[in-house]
Coordinates of C-alpha atoms in Angstrom, one line a residue:
M218 CA 34.1 17.0 29.4
S219 CA 35.0 15.9 25.9
L220 CA 33.1 13.2 23.9
R221 CA 36.4 11.4 23.8
T222 CA 36.2 10.8 27.5
P223 CA 35.8 7.1 28.2
R224 CA 32.1 6.1 28.4
T225 CA 32.6 4.7 31.9
L226 CA 33.6 8.1 33.2
L227 CA 30.6 9.8 31.6
R228 CA 28.3 7.3 33.2
L229 CA 30.0 7.8 36.6
A230 CA 29.6 11.6 36.2
G231 CA 25.9 11.1 35.4
E232 CA 25.3 8.8 38.3
S233 CA 27.1 11.2 40.6
L234 CA 25.0 14.1 39.4
L235 CA 21.7 12.2 39.9
R236 CA 22.5 11.4 43.5
D237 CA 21.3 14.9 44.3
Q238 CA 18.2 15.4 42.1
A239 CA 17.7 19.0 43.0
S240 CA 21.3 19.8 42.0
A241 CA 21.0 17.8 38.8
I242 CA 17.9 19.8 37.8
A243 CA 19.6 23.1 38.5
A244 CA 22.6 22.0 36.4
L245 CA 20.6 21.3 33.3
E246 CA 20.8 24.9 32.2
Y247 CA 24.6 24.7 31.9
L248 CA 25.0 21.0 31.1
P249 CA 26.6 20.4 27.6
A250 CA 24.0 19.1 25.1
E251 CA 26.0 15.9 24.5
L252 CA 25.5 14.8 28.1
F253 CA 21.7 15.0 28.0
P254 CA 21.0 11.6 26.3
L255 CA 23.1 9.6 28.7
L256 CA 21.8 11.5 31.8
F257 CA 18.2 11.0 30.4
I258 CA 18.8 7.2 30.0
Q259 CA 20.2 6.9 33.5
A260 CA 17.2 8.8 35.1
Y261 CA 14.8 6.8 32.8
H262 CA 16.1 3.4 34.0
R263 CA 15.9 4.5 37.6
R264 CA 12.4 6.0 37.1
M265 CA 13.5 9.3 38.5
Q266 CA 10.5 11.4 37.6
K267 CA 11.5 14.9 38.7
P268 CA 14.8 15.0 36.7
L269 CA 13.0 13.5 33.7
K270 CA 10.2 16.2 33.9
A271 CA 12.9 18.9 34.0
M272 CA 15.0 17.4 31.2
V273 CA 12.0 17.4 28.8
Q274 CA 11.7 21.1 29.4
A275 CA 15.3 21.7 28.6
W276 CA 15.8 19.1 25.8
P277 CA 18.5 20.5 23.5
F278 CA 17.6 18.3 20.5
T279 CA 14.7 18.6 18.1
V280 CA 13.6 15.0 18.6
L281 CA 13.1 13.0 21.7
P282 CA 12.7 9.3 20.6
L283 CA 11.0 7.2 23.3
G284 CA 9.4 4.4 21.3
C285 CA 12.4 2.1 21.2
L286 CA 13.1 2.4 25.0
S287 CA 11.9 -0.2 27.5
Q288 CA 8.1 -0.1 27.6
M289 CA 8.2 -1.3 31.2
F290 CA 10.1 1.9 32.3
L291 CA 8.1 4.1 29.9
N292 CA 4.8 3.2 31.5
K293 CA 6.2 4.2 34.9
V294 CA 7.6 7.6 33.9
L295 CA 5.2 8.6 31.2
K296 CA 3.2 10.9 33.4
A297 CA 6.3 12.8 34.5
L298 CA 7.4 13.3 30.9
L299 CA 4.0 14.5 29.7
D300 CA 3.8 16.8 32.8
G301 CA 7.1 18.3 31.7
L302 CA 5.6 18.9 28.2
D303 CA 2.5 20.5 29.7
V304 CA 4.8 23.0 31.4
L305 CA 6.3 23.8 28.0
L306 CA 3.0 24.0 26.2
A307 CA 1.6 26.4 28.7
Q308 CA 4.3 28.9 27.9
E309 CA 4.0 31.3 25.0
V310 CA 7.8 31.5 24.7
W311 CA 9.7 28.4 25.3
P312 CA 13.0 28.4 27.2
R313 CA 16.0 29.3 25.0
R314 CA 17.7 26.0 25.8
C315 CA 14.8 23.8 24.7
K316 CA 14.9 22.7 21.0
L317 CA 12.3 20.0 21.2
R318 CA 9.8 19.8 18.3
V319 CA 9.1 16.1 17.9
L320 CA 8.1 13.6 20.6
D321 CA 8.5 10.2 18.9
F322 CA 6.8 7.1 20.4
R323 CA 7.5 4.9 17.3
N324 CA 9.9 2.0 17.5
T325 CA 12.7 4.1 16.0
G326 CA 15.5 6.3 17.2
A327 CA 18.1 3.5 17.7
K328 CA 20.8 5.5 16.0
F329 CA 20.3 8.5 18.2
W330 CA 20.6 6.6 21.5
R331 CA 23.6 4.5 20.2
M332 CA 25.4 7.6 19.1
W333 CA 25.2 9.3 22.4
C334 CA 24.9 6.4 24.9
G335 CA 26.7 3.5 23.3
D336 CA 25.1 0.2 24.5
S337 CA 23.4 1.6 27.6
T338 CA 19.9 1.6 26.0
Q339 CA 17.5 -1.3 25.6
K340 CA 17.5 -3.0 22.2
C341 CA 15.9 -0.8 19.6
S342 CA 14.6 -1.6 16.2
Q343 CA 17.2 -1.5 13.4
T344 CA 14.5 -0.3 11.0
E345 CA 13.2 3.2 10.7
P346 CA 9.5 2.9 9.7
V347 CA 8.2 6.0 8.0
A348 CA 11.0 7.9 9.7
V349 CA 10.2 11.3 8.4
H350 CA 10.0 13.9 11.2
S351 CA 7.5 16.1 9.5
S352 CA 3.9 15.9 8.4
S353 CA 3.1 15.4 4.7
P354 CA 2.4 18.7 3.0
N355 CA -1.2 17.7 2.0
M356 CA -2.2 17.2 5.6
E357 CA -4.7 19.7 7.0
H358 CA -3.9 20.7 10.6
P359 CA -3.0 23.9 12.3
L360 CA 0.6 24.7 12.9
A361 CA 1.6 23.5 16.3
P362 CA 4.8 23.9 18.3
L363 CA 5.1 20.2 19.0
E364 CA 4.5 17.1 16.9
V365 CA 3.8 13.7 18.5
F366 CA 4.5 10.6 16.4
L367 CA 2.7 7.4 17.4
D368 CA 2.3 4.1 15.5
L369 CA -1.1 2.4 15.8
N370 CA -0.2 -1.2 16.6
F371 CA -3.0 -3.7 17.4
N372 CA -2.2 -7.3 18.3
E373 CA -3.3 -10.0 20.7
R374 CA -0.2 -9.6 23.0
D375 CA -0.4 -5.9 23.7
G376 CA -3.4 -3.9 25.1
D377 CA -4.5 -0.5 23.8
E378 CA -4.2 1.4 27.1
F379 CA -1.0 3.1 26.1
L380 CA -2.4 4.2 22.7
K381 CA -5.6 5.5 24.3
Y382 CA -3.7 7.3 27.0
I383 CA -1.5 9.2 24.5
I384 CA -4.4 9.9 22.1
Q385 CA -6.6 11.2 24.9
W386 CA -3.7 13.4 26.2
A387 CA -3.2 14.8 22.7
Q388 CA -6.9 15.5 22.2
Q389 CA -7.1 17.5 25.4
R390 CA -4.2 19.7 24.1
E391 CA -5.6 20.3 20.6
G392 CA -4.0 23.3 19.0
L393 CA -1.0 23.1 21.2
L394 CA 0.4 20.0 19.5
H395 CA -0.3 17.7 16.5
L396 CA -0.7 14.0 16.9
C397 CA 0.5 12.2 13.8
C398 CA 0.0 8.4 13.4
K399 CA 2.0 7.4 10.3
A400 CA 1.6 3.6 10.5
L401 CA -1.3 1.3 11.2
R402 CA -0.6 -2.4 11.9
I403 CA -3.4 -4.8 12.7
S404 CA -2.8 -8.5 13.6
E405 CA -5.6 -10.9 14.5
V406 CA -7.8 -8.6 16.6
P407 CA -11.5 -7.7 16.5
F408 CA -12.2 -4.8 14.2
Q409 CA -14.3 -3.0 16.8
R410 CA -11.1 -2.6 18.9
V411 CA -9.4 -1.0 16.0
R412 CA -12.4 1.1 15.0
R413 CA -12.6 2.8 18.4
V414 CA -9.1 4.3 17.8
L415 CA -9.5 5.1 14.1
D416 CA -12.6 7.2 15.0
V417 CA -10.5 9.6 17.0
V418 CA -7.2 10.0 15.1
Q419 CA -6.4 12.0 12.0
L420 CA -6.5 9.5 9.2
D421 CA -4.7 11.6 6.6
C422 CA -1.5 11.2 8.5
I423 CA -1.4 7.5 7.9
Q424 CA 1.1 6.5 5.3
E425 CA 1.5 2.7 5.8
V426 CA -1.0 0.0 6.6
K427 CA -0.4 -3.6 7.3
V428 CA -3.3 -6.0 8.1
N429 CA -3.1 -9.6 9.0
C430 CA -6.7 -10.5 10.1
T431 CA -9.5 -12.8 9.1
W432 CA -12.4 -10.5 8.4
D433 CA -15.6 -11.1 6.6
L434 CA -16.7 -8.9 3.7
P435 CA -19.0 -6.5 5.8
T436 CA -16.0 -5.8 8.1
L437 CA -13.7 -5.3 5.1
G438 CA -16.2 -2.9 3.6
T439 CA -16.3 -0.9 6.8
F440 CA -12.5 -0.8 6.9
A441 CA -12.4 0.4 3.3
L442 CA -14.3 3.5 4.4
Y443 CA -11.4 4.3 6.7
L444 CA -8.9 3.5 4.0
G445 CA -10.6 6.0 1.8
Q446 CA -9.9 8.8 4.3
M447 CA -6.1 8.0 4.3
S448 CA -5.3 10.4 1.6
N449 CA -1.5 10.2 2.1
L450 CA -1.4 6.4 2.2
Q451 CA 1.9 5.3 0.5
R452 CA 2.2 1.6 1.4
L453 CA -0.3 -1.2 1.7
P454 CA 2.0 -4.2 1.5
H455 CA 0.1 -6.8 3.5
I456 CA -3.6 -7.4 3.4
Y457 CA -4.4 -11.0 4.5
M458 CA -7.9 -10.3 5.8
L459 CA -10.5 -12.1 3.7
R460 CA -12.8 -15.0 4.2
L461 CA -14.5 -15.1 0.8
R462 CA -17.0 -17.9 1.2
H463 CA -19.7 -16.7 -1.2
L464 CA -17.9 -14.3 -3.5
R465 CA -18.9 -14.8 -7.1
E466 CA -17.6 -11.7 -8.8
L467 CA -14.2 -10.0 -8.2
D468 CA -13.3 -6.7 -9.8
M469 CA -9.9 -5.1 -9.0
D470 CA -8.7 -1.8 -10.3
S471 CA -5.0 -0.9 -9.9
P472 CA -4.4 -3.5 -7.1
I473 CA -0.7 -2.5 -6.8
F474 CA -0.6 -3.7 -3.1
L475 CA -1.0 -7.3 -4.4
R476 CA 2.3 -7.2 -6.3
G477 CA 4.1 -10.4 -5.4
R478 CA 1.2 -11.5 -3.1
L479 CA -1.7 -12.2 -5.4
D480 CA -1.5 -15.9 -4.5
Q481 CA -2.3 -15.0 -0.9
M482 CA -5.5 -13.2 -1.9
L483 CA -6.5 -16.0 -4.3
R484 CA -6.2 -18.6 -1.5
C485 CA -9.0 -16.7 0.3
L486 CA -11.4 -17.7 -2.4
Q487 CA -13.5 -20.6 -1.1
T488 CA -16.0 -20.9 -4.0
P489 CA -15.6 -20.7 -7.8
L490 CA -15.9 -17.3 -9.3
D491 CA -18.3 -16.4 -12.1
K492 CA -16.5 -13.2 -13.0
L493 CA -13.0 -11.8 -12.7
C494 CA -11.9 -8.4 -13.8
I495 CA -8.4 -6.9 -13.2
T496 CA -7.6 -3.5 -14.7
N497 CA -4.6 -1.2 -14.7
C498 CA -2.0 -3.4 -13.0
Q499 CA 1.2 -3.5 -14.9
Q500 CA 3.0 -4.2 -11.6
L501 CA 1.8 -7.8 -11.2
T502 CA 4.8 -10.2 -11.5
H503 CA 5.1 -13.2 -13.7
S504 CA 4.7 -15.3 -10.5
D505 CA 1.4 -13.4 -9.8
L506 CA 0.1 -14.1 -13.3
T507 CA 1.0 -17.8 -13.1
H508 CA -0.8 -18.2 -9.7
L509 CA -3.8 -16.3 -11.2
F510 CA -4.2 -18.5 -14.2
Q511 CA -3.7 -21.7 -12.2
C512 CA -6.1 -20.8 -9.4
P513 CA -8.6 -23.7 -9.1
N514 CA -11.5 -21.4 -8.2
L515 CA -11.3 -19.8 -11.7
R516 CA -12.2 -23.0 -13.5
Q517 CA -15.9 -22.1 -13.9
L518 CA -15.6 -18.5 -15.1
K519 CA -18.3 -17.0 -17.2
S520 CA -16.5 -13.6 -17.6
L521 CA -12.7 -12.9 -17.7
H522 CA -11.5 -9.3 -18.3
L523 CA -7.8 -8.4 -18.1
F524 CA -7.1 -4.7 -19.0
G525 CA -3.8 -2.9 -18.7
L526 CA -1.8 -5.9 -17.5
S527 CA 1.7 -6.4 -18.8
L528 CA 1.9 -9.9 -20.5
A529 CA 5.1 -9.0 -22.4
D530 CA 7.7 -11.7 -22.2
F531 CA 5.2 -13.9 -20.3
S532 CA 4.5 -17.4 -21.5
L533 CA 0.7 -17.6 -22.1
E534 CA 0.7 -21.4 -21.6
P535 CA -1.0 -20.9 -18.1
L536 CA -3.6 -18.7 -19.7
R537 CA -4.2 -21.2 -22.5
A538 CA -4.7 -23.9 -19.8
L539 CA -7.2 -21.7 -18.0
L540 CA -9.1 -21.0 -21.2
E541 CA -9.1 -24.7 -21.9
A542 CA -10.8 -25.3 -18.5
V543 CA -13.4 -22.5 -18.8
A544 CA -14.2 -23.1 -22.5
P545 CA -17.6 -24.7 -21.7
T546 CA -18.7 -21.8 -19.5
L547 CA -16.9 -18.7 -20.7
E548 CA -19.2 -16.0 -22.1
D549 CA -17.1 -12.9 -22.1
L550 CA -13.3 -12.6 -22.7
G551 CA -11.4 -9.3 -22.6
L552 CA -7.6 -9.2 -23.1
D553 CA -7.2 -5.5 -23.9
N554 CA -4.0 -3.4 -23.6
C555 CA -2.0 -6.3 -22.3
A556 CA 1.2 -5.8 -24.5
M557 CA 0.5 -9.1 -26.3
V558 CA 2.4 -10.0 -29.5
D559 CA 1.7 -12.4 -32.3
S560 CA 3.4 -15.4 -30.8
Q561 CA 1.4 -15.1 -27.6
V562 CA -1.9 -14.7 -29.4
E563 CA -1.2 -17.8 -31.5
T564 CA -0.8 -19.8 -28.2
I565 CA -4.4 -19.3 -27.4
L566 CA -5.9 -19.5 -30.9
P567 CA -6.8 -23.2 -30.8
V568 CA -8.6 -23.1 -27.5
L569 CA -10.3 -19.9 -28.4
S570 CA -12.2 -21.7 -31.2
R571 CA -13.6 -24.1 -28.5
C572 CA -15.3 -21.3 -26.4
H573 CA -18.7 -21.9 -27.9
Q574 CA -20.6 -19.9 -25.3
L575 CA -18.5 -16.8 -26.0
R576 CA -20.7 -13.7 -26.6
G577 CA -18.1 -11.0 -26.3
F578 CA -14.4 -11.1 -27.2
T579 CA -12.1 -8.0 -27.1
I580 CA -8.3 -7.9 -27.6
S581 CA -7.7 -4.3 -28.6
E582 CA -4.6 -2.2 -28.0
N583 CA -2.2 -5.1 -28.4
N584 CA 0.8 -5.2 -30.7
I585 CA -0.2 -7.7 -33.3
S586 CA 0.0 -7.9 -37.1
V587 CA -2.6 -8.2 -39.8
D588 CA -1.8 -11.9 -40.2
T589 CA -2.7 -12.6 -36.6
V590 CA -5.9 -10.5 -36.9
E591 CA -6.9 -12.7 -39.8
K592 CA -6.1 -15.8 -37.9
L593 CA -8.3 -14.6 -35.0
L594 CA -11.2 -14.1 -37.4
C595 CA -10.9 -17.6 -38.7
H596 CA -10.6 -19.2 -35.3
T597 CA -13.7 -17.4 -34.0
A598 CA -15.8 -17.9 -37.2
R599 CA -17.8 -20.8 -35.8
L600 CA -18.6 -19.2 -32.4
S601 CA -22.3 -18.8 -33.2
S602 CA -23.1 -16.9 -29.9
L603 CA -20.5 -14.2 -30.6
E604 CA -22.1 -10.8 -30.7
L605 CA -19.2 -8.3 -29.9
E606 CA -15.7 -8.6 -31.4
L607 CA -13.1 -5.8 -31.0
Y608 CA -9.6 -6.3 -32.5
P609 CA -6.6 -4.0 -32.6
V610 CA -5.7 -2.0 -35.7
P611 CA -2.7 -4.0 -36.9
L612 CA 0.8 -2.6 -36.4
E613 CA 1.4 -2.3 -40.1
Y614 CA -1.3 0.4 -40.4
Y615 CA 0.3 3.0 -38.1
R616 CA 2.7 5.7 -39.3
I617 CA 6.0 6.3 -37.6
Q618 CA 4.4 9.1 -35.6
G619 CA 1.9 6.6 -34.1
T620 CA -1.1 7.8 -36.1
V621 CA -3.3 5.6 -38.2
N622 CA -2.8 5.6 -42.0
E623 CA -6.4 6.1 -42.9
E624 CA -6.0 5.3 -46.6
R625 CA -4.3 1.9 -46.0
L626 CA -6.8 1.1 -43.2
A627 CA -9.7 1.6 -45.6
L628 CA -8.1 -1.0 -47.9
L629 CA -7.7 -3.4 -44.9
R630 CA -11.3 -3.0 -44.0
A631 CA -12.3 -4.0 -47.5
E632 CA -10.0 -7.0 -47.3
L633 CA -11.4 -8.1 -44.0
T634 CA -15.0 -7.8 -45.3
G635 CA -13.9 -10.2 -48.1
I636 CA -12.5 -12.6 -45.5
L637 CA -15.8 -12.5 -43.5
K638 CA -17.7 -13.2 -46.7
E639 CA -15.5 -16.2 -47.4
L640 CA -16.1 -17.5 -43.9
G641 CA -19.8 -17.5 -44.7
Q642 CA -21.2 -16.1 -41.4
P643 CA -22.8 -12.7 -41.1
R644 CA -20.6 -10.7 -38.7
N645 CA -20.0 -7.2 -37.5
I646 CA -16.5 -6.7 -36.1
F647 CA -14.6 -3.6 -34.8
L648 CA -11.0 -2.4 -35.1
G649 CA -9.7 -0.2 -32.3
T650 CA -6.7 2.1 -32.3
K651 CA -4.3 2.4 -29.5
Y652 CA -5.1 4.9 -26.7
C653 CA -4.6 8.4 -28.0
H654 CA -3.2 10.8 -25.4
N655 CA -4.2 13.9 -27.5
S656 CA -7.9 13.0 -27.9
G657 CA -8.1 11.0 -24.6
K658 CA -9.8 8.1 -26.4
C659 CA -9.4 5.3 -28.9
K660 CA -10.9 5.4 -32.4
I661 CA -13.2 2.5 -33.5
Y662 CA -13.7 1.3 -37.1
D663 CA -16.4 -1.2 -38.0
V664 CA -16.2 -4.0 -40.6
E665 CA -19.4 -5.7 -41.5
F666 CA -20.6 -8.6 -43.6
S667 CA -24.3 -9.3 -43.5

């Protein structure tokens, strides 16, 4: 029978064949592969367990996608399907007809069923989450003839019985198959419920995590231990989980997952911060930075360190307003390696001179000129508490190759010593070069007037 045969005739042929289940099972060996999906769907909707068990053993495709089919029917025929797989797994040599290598319980596979069955399936997801039918190369697991894909979805609506059933079934057949859970999604459920499952699955399979929960810091810390074992994690796009009632210090290194969502994390702050440190996050958007600098719970900061952020083409007016607010309390300010230029630095010069509690100020590895460095020295001259000052070697003192012109820099250091002398306060400042990939570090030069 050709694929061009009208779909109604194909369905009628399948219905006729399934009227005699024994004959239908016997015919599977000779049935064209293109008829299997429609026959499977018809048996699936009728909950015909014996034909389904037989079809699994003769499935002529590498993937059997079950996750997007009706869960109501799946729960009723699941045992028959798994019994059919058990028959396969017990054989050293699988039947020649069977090509099955992946059993997919994720909400995917819509294209497969639509191609072979038209509109006869239940509505499937139009998206293909983490739709790679192979394990990542870094995963450590023995080669198995069958891979089982299962998403870990936790929410208030659905129970965990199905997840636990599949996981337990897979554990009992360890070595015969590999259970791979690529996505973890948690929505407003107790962490203990999630933990019971995470304790028994292979965490290095997980590539995507989405969390929408209100957890306290101890719970978040426990979850972080599991995250640390997800060595192949690729996406952490949603993490709305914090109730930060007593947080005083916040230190974030490479928080790429907060791109475009930093405001959501900042709204979790319920008390003013004393210290904020963000490093190595060039991915933060201008909107993120604006929300950051306008956050009301940053108005009493004693320490602000931004390292490796990209402030290029960003108006520093929001940062100037923040510094204005924290001027009475700010003790440490670091704005290193932020791609700042002269005009941006000049925006914050006036308010910088009013930060009278400032003890440490670093602004190295930015693209500023000698004129701006001299202006910085003048605006910080009356900050009597200032003990540590680190400025960038000005742009004019680099060669085309990116190396420092030591002779010219020696003259600059002498000039800056003269400026410090004119300002009349004993000071010891430092000039830092840009990061050197050859040596793996920056070079620091001191300039002193005592």
